Amino acid sequence: MDKSIDEAVADLGRDIGEYIRQQRNTAKISLRQLAKLAGVSNPYLSQIERGLRKPSAEILQQIAKGLRISAEALYVEAGILEQREGGALADAIVTAPDLTERQKQVLLDVYESFRRENTAGRTGGRTTAQAENTAGGAGAPAAATQTNEE
């Protein structure tokens, strides 16, 4: 059992290293440049990227700063933090200083309803709106409201 735990930890190290390399390549930053920006040695960063070293949360924070990405994204990739539902958008809403608590909650509720609707759409589930549109039968127009003018 210990071997599988060790393998899982090693996989996490490889995964975070691969993620850092991917982010570095996307940002078009050399290994040497990122090492300098993050304040770590070039060989140490190389070892992290190859999965030979598992960086601490502090080192991840420095690397994130060098890559100009959120430290939270690296923490999630490293398995230090669990990804919060809603991600960065939900975080931005919660921390917005110019919104009232009620406004924040309404925005979060709307956002979550969209996420649920999209998830249901991907899994073949029908939304309430879809069910209402087909309630009259295939191709049947919705019943019009009649007004009496005298």
PDB file of C-alpha atoms in Angstrom:
ATOM      1  CA  MET A   1       0.000   0.000   0.000  1.00  0.00           C
ATOM      2  CA  ASP A   2       2.878   2.379   0.756  1.00  0.00           C
ATOM      3  CA  LYS A   3       4.170   1.889  -2.775  1.00  0.00           C
ATOM      4  CA  SER A   4       0.898   3.105  -4.295  1.00  0.00           C
ATOM      5  CA  ILE A   5       0.928   6.190  -2.063  1.00  0.00           C
ATOM      6  CA  ASP A   6       4.517   6.928  -3.106  1.00  0.00           C
ATOM      7  CA  GLU A   7       3.559   6.479  -6.760  1.00  0.00           C
ATOM      8  CA  ALA A   8       0.585   8.836  -6.344  1.00  0.00           C
ATOM      9  CA  VAL A   9       2.822  11.488  -4.779  1.00  0.00           C
ATOM     10  CA  ALA A  10       5.357  11.047  -7.599  1.00  0.00           C
ATOM     11  CA  ASP A  11       2.548  11.417 -10.146  1.00  0.00           C
ATOM     12  CA  LEU A  12       1.508  14.680  -8.500  1.00  0.00           C
ATOM     13  CA  GLY A  13       5.102  15.925  -8.806  1.00  0.00           C
ATOM     14  CA  ARG A  14       5.195  15.018 -12.504  1.00  0.00           C
ATOM     15  CA  ASP A  15       1.779  16.563 -13.087  1.00  0.00           C
ATOM     16  CA  ILE A  16       2.671  19.893 -11.491  1.00  0.00           C
ATOM     17  CA  GLY A  17       5.999  19.951 -13.321  1.00  0.00           C
ATOM     18  CA  GLU A  18       4.295  19.253 -16.621  1.00  0.00           C
ATOM     19  CA  TYR A  19       1.721  21.968 -15.884  1.00  0.00           C
ATOM     20  CA  ILE A  20       4.447  24.501 -15.055  1.00  0.00           C
ATOM     21  CA  ARG A  21       6.314  23.633 -18.265  1.00  0.00           C
ATOM     22  CA  GLN A  22       3.109  24.004 -20.271  1.00  0.00           C
ATOM     23  CA  GLN A  23       2.371  27.401 -18.705  1.00  0.00           C
ATOM     24  CA  ARG A  24       5.973  28.513 -19.276  1.00  0.00           C
ATOM     25  CA  ASN A  25       5.859  27.500 -22.931  1.00  0.00           C
ATOM     26  CA  THR A  26       2.503  29.228 -23.397  1.00  0.00           C
ATOM     27  CA  ALA A  27       3.962  32.403 -21.894  1.00  0.00           C
ATOM     28  CA  LYS A  28       7.014  32.010 -24.165  1.00  0.00           C
ATOM     29  CA  ILE A  29       9.388  32.240 -21.210  1.00  0.00           C
ATOM     30  CA  SER A  30      12.633  30.246 -21.117  1.00  0.00           C
ATOM     31  CA  LEU A  31      13.470  28.012 -18.184  1.00  0.00           C
ATOM     32  CA  ARG A  32      16.300  30.375 -17.267  1.00  0.00           C
ATOM     33  CA  GLN A  33      13.996  33.433 -17.395  1.00  0.00           C
ATOM     34  CA  LEU A  34      11.345  31.793 -15.213  1.00  0.00           C
ATOM     35  CA  ALA A  35      13.963  30.647 -12.717  1.00  0.00           C
ATOM     36  CA  LYS A  36      15.193  34.234 -12.424  1.00  0.00           C
ATOM     37  CA  LEU A  37      11.640  35.661 -12.140  1.00  0.00           C
ATOM     38  CA  ALA A  38      10.701  33.067  -9.504  1.00  0.00           C
ATOM     39  CA  GLY A  39      13.936  33.455  -7.563  1.00  0.00           C
ATOM     40  CA  VAL A  40      14.894  29.771  -7.800  1.00  0.00           C
ATOM     41  CA  SER A  41      17.895  28.108  -9.386  1.00  0.00           C
ATOM     42  CA  ASN A  42      17.767  26.967 -12.972  1.00  0.00           C
ATOM     43  CA  PRO A  43      18.581  23.305 -12.088  1.00  0.00           C
ATOM     44  CA  TYR A  44      15.930  23.249  -9.335  1.00  0.00           C
ATOM     45  CA  LEU A  45      13.214  24.533 -11.694  1.00  0.00           C
ATOM     46  CA  SER A  46      14.287  21.982 -14.289  1.00  0.00           C
ATOM     47  CA  GLN A  47      13.963  19.210 -11.696  1.00  0.00           C
ATOM     48  CA  ILE A  48      10.484  20.449 -10.762  1.00  0.00           C
ATOM     49  CA  GLU A  49       9.393  20.429 -14.406  1.00  0.00           C
ATOM     50  CA  ARG A  50      10.719  16.893 -14.868  1.00  0.00           C
ATOM     51  CA  GLY A  51       8.870  15.692 -11.749  1.00  0.00           C
ATOM     52  CA  LEU A  52      12.030  14.955  -9.785  1.00  0.00           C
ATOM     53  CA  ARG A  53      11.291  17.562  -7.104  1.00  0.00           C
ATOM     54  CA  LYS A  54       8.041  18.500  -5.426  1.00  0.00           C
ATOM     55  CA  PRO A  55       7.991  22.253  -4.748  1.00  0.00           C
ATOM     56  CA  SER A  56       6.646  23.752  -1.552  1.00  0.00           C
ATOM     57  CA  ALA A  57       3.643  26.062  -1.543  1.00  0.00           C
ATOM     58  CA  GLU A  58       6.030  29.020  -1.173  1.00  0.00           C
ATOM     59  CA  ILE A  59       8.031  28.008  -4.262  1.00  0.00           C
ATOM     60  CA  LEU A  60       4.800  27.446  -6.196  1.00  0.00           C
ATOM     61  CA  GLN A  61       3.725  30.961  -5.251  1.00  0.00           C
ATOM     62  CA  GLN A  62       7.008  32.375  -6.576  1.00  0.00           C
ATOM     63  CA  ILE A  63       6.669  30.359  -9.802  1.00  0.00           C
ATOM     64  CA  ALA A  64       3.076  31.545 -10.227  1.00  0.00           C
ATOM     65  CA  LYS A  65       4.233  35.138  -9.834  1.00  0.00           C
ATOM     66  CA  GLY A  66       6.907  34.577 -12.492  1.00  0.00           C
ATOM     67  CA  LEU A  67       4.336  33.036 -14.839  1.00  0.00           C
ATOM     68  CA  ARG A  68       1.788  35.733 -14.007  1.00  0.00           C
ATOM     69  CA  ILE A  69      -0.879  33.183 -13.129  1.00  0.00           C
ATOM     70  CA  SER A  70      -2.720  32.673  -9.869  1.00  0.00           C
ATOM     71  CA  ALA A  71      -0.936  30.746  -7.154  1.00  0.00           C
ATOM     72  CA  GLU A  72      -4.260  29.019  -6.511  1.00  0.00           C
ATOM     73  CA  ALA A  73      -4.123  27.438  -9.977  1.00  0.00           C
ATOM     74  CA  LEU A  74      -0.740  25.917  -9.152  1.00  0.00           C
ATOM     75  CA  TYR A  75      -1.919  24.796  -5.709  1.00  0.00           C
ATOM     76  CA  VAL A  76      -4.870  22.994  -7.301  1.00  0.00           C
ATOM     77  CA  GLU A  77      -2.593  21.327  -9.866  1.00  0.00           C
ATOM     78  CA  ALA A  78      -0.183  20.292  -7.104  1.00  0.00           C
ATOM     79  CA  GLY A  79      -2.994  18.805  -5.046  1.00  0.00           C
ATOM     80  CA  ILE A  80      -2.479  21.286  -2.211  1.00  0.00           C
ATOM     81  CA  LEU A  81      -5.939  22.819  -2.686  1.00  0.00           C
ATOM     82  CA  GLU A  82      -9.151  21.404  -4.041  1.00  0.00           C
ATOM     83  CA  GLN A  83     -10.660  23.368  -6.876  1.00  0.00           C
ATOM     84  CA  ARG A  84     -13.552  25.446  -5.645  1.00  0.00           C
ATOM     85  CA  GLU A  85     -16.782  25.226  -7.519  1.00  0.00           C
ATOM     86  CA  GLY A  86     -17.194  28.277  -9.694  1.00  0.00           C
ATOM     87  CA  GLY A  87     -13.466  28.950  -9.921  1.00  0.00           C
ATOM     88  CA  ALA A  88     -12.039  32.380 -10.574  1.00  0.00           C
ATOM     89  CA  LEU A  89     -15.340  33.994 -11.539  1.00  0.00           C
ATOM     90  CA  ALA A  90     -16.986  33.029  -8.256  1.00  0.00           C
ATOM     91  CA  ASP A  91     -13.896  34.284  -6.394  1.00  0.00           C
ATOM     92  CA  ALA A  92     -14.071  37.612  -8.241  1.00  0.00           C
ATOM     93  CA  ILE A  93     -17.746  38.026  -7.361  1.00  0.00           C
ATOM     94  CA  VAL A  94     -17.204  37.187  -3.682  1.00  0.00           C
ATOM     95  CA  THR A  95     -14.291  39.606  -3.342  1.00  0.00           C
ATOM     96  CA  ALA A  96     -15.788  42.489  -5.348  1.00  0.00           C
ATOM     97  CA  PRO A  97     -15.724  45.472  -2.972  1.00  0.00           C
ATOM     98  CA  ASP A  98     -18.362  47.486  -4.840  1.00  0.00           C
ATOM     99  CA  LEU A  99     -21.145  44.866  -4.618  1.00  0.00           C
ATOM    100  CA  THR A 100     -23.512  44.338  -1.717  1.00  0.00           C
ATOM    101  CA  GLU A 101     -23.825  40.892  -0.172  1.00  0.00           C
ATOM    102  CA  ARG A 102     -27.259  40.529  -1.778  1.00  0.00           C
ATOM    103  CA  GLN A 103     -25.891  41.408  -5.234  1.00  0.00           C
ATOM    104  CA  LYS A 104     -23.054  38.930  -4.793  1.00  0.00           C
ATOM    105  CA  GLN A 105     -25.473  36.157  -3.856  1.00  0.00           C
ATOM    106  CA  VAL A 106     -27.761  36.889  -6.825  1.00  0.00           C
ATOM    107  CA  LEU A 107     -24.813  36.822  -9.248  1.00  0.00           C
ATOM    108  CA  LEU A 108     -23.540  33.561  -7.761  1.00  0.00           C
ATOM    109  CA  ASP A 109     -27.019  32.014  -7.994  1.00  0.00           C
ATOM    110  CA  VAL A 110     -27.397  33.027 -11.657  1.00  0.00           C
ATOM    111  CA  TYR A 111     -23.915  31.770 -12.495  1.00  0.00           C
ATOM    112  CA  GLU A 112     -24.560  28.446 -10.772  1.00  0.00           C
ATOM    113  CA  SER A 113     -27.887  28.026 -12.582  1.00  0.00           C
ATOM    114  CA  PHE A 114     -26.121  28.517 -15.933  1.00  0.00           C
ATOM    115  CA  ARG A 115     -23.469  25.966 -14.946  1.00  0.00           C
ATOM    116  CA  ARG A 116     -26.134  23.414 -13.960  1.00  0.00           C
ATOM    117  CA  GLU A 117     -28.054  24.029 -17.197  1.00  0.00           C
ATOM    118  CA  ASN A 118     -24.931  23.547 -19.303  1.00  0.00           C
ATOM    119  CA  THR A 119     -23.955  20.412 -17.399  1.00  0.00           C
ATOM    120  CA  ALA A 120     -27.452  18.984 -17.902  1.00  0.00           C
ATOM    121  CA  GLY A 121     -27.232  19.819 -21.614  1.00  0.00           C
ATOM    122  CA  ARG A 122     -23.922  17.969 -21.960  1.00  0.00           C
ATOM    123  CA  THR A 123     -25.223  14.884 -20.173  1.00  0.00           C
ATOM    124  CA  GLY A 124     -28.412  14.701 -22.195  1.00  0.00           C
ATOM    125  CA  GLY A 125     -30.607  15.995 -19.382  1.00  0.00           C
ATOM    126  CA  ARG A 126     -33.465  18.308 -20.302  1.00  0.00           C
ATOM    127  CA  THR A 127     -33.841  21.688 -18.727  1.00  0.00           C
ATOM    128  CA  THR A 128     -37.164  23.138 -17.652  1.00  0.00           C
ATOM    129  CA  ALA A 129     -37.137  25.503 -20.639  1.00  0.00           C
ATOM    130  CA  GLN A 130     -36.604  22.592 -23.036  1.00  0.00           C
ATOM    131  CA  ALA A 131     -39.456  20.660 -21.440  1.00  0.00           C
ATOM    132  CA  GLU A 132     -41.794  23.670 -21.677  1.00  0.00           C
ATOM    133  CA  ASN A 133     -40.931  24.228 -25.361  1.00  0.00           C
ATOM    134  CA  THR A 134     -41.934  20.686 -26.256  1.00  0.00           C
ATOM    135  CA  ALA A 135     -44.967  20.412 -23.971  1.00  0.00           C
ATOM    136  CA  GLY A 136     -47.389  21.136 -26.834  1.00  0.00           C
ATOM    137  CA  GLY A 137     -45.989  18.319 -28.938  1.00  0.00           C
ATOM    138  CA  ALA A 138     -43.468  18.303 -31.756  1.00  0.00           C
ATOM    139  CA  GLY A 139     -43.680  21.500 -33.754  1.00  0.00           C
ATOM    140  CA  ALA A 140     -46.853  22.699 -32.038  1.00  0.00           C
ATOM    141  CA  PRO A 141     -46.894  26.472 -31.473  1.00  0.00           C
ATOM    142  CA  ALA A 142     -47.365  27.764 -27.963  1.00  0.00           C
ATOM    143  CA  ALA A 143     -50.938  28.719 -27.134  1.00  0.00           C
ATOM    144  CA  ALA A 144     -51.524  32.432 -27.653  1.00  0.00           C
ATOM    145  CA  THR A 145     -53.274  34.501 -25.025  1.00  0.00           C
ATOM    146  CA  GLN A 146     -56.491  35.975 -26.373  1.00  0.00           C
ATOM    147  CA  THR A 147     -57.725  39.392 -25.361  1.00  0.00           C
ATOM    148  CA  ASN A 148     -61.296  40.518 -25.622  1.00  0.00           C
ATOM    149  CA  GLU A 149     -61.688  43.995 -27.022  1.00  0.00           C
ATOM    150  CA  GLU A 150     -65.139  45.500 -26.870  1.00  0.00           C
TER     151      GLU A 150
END
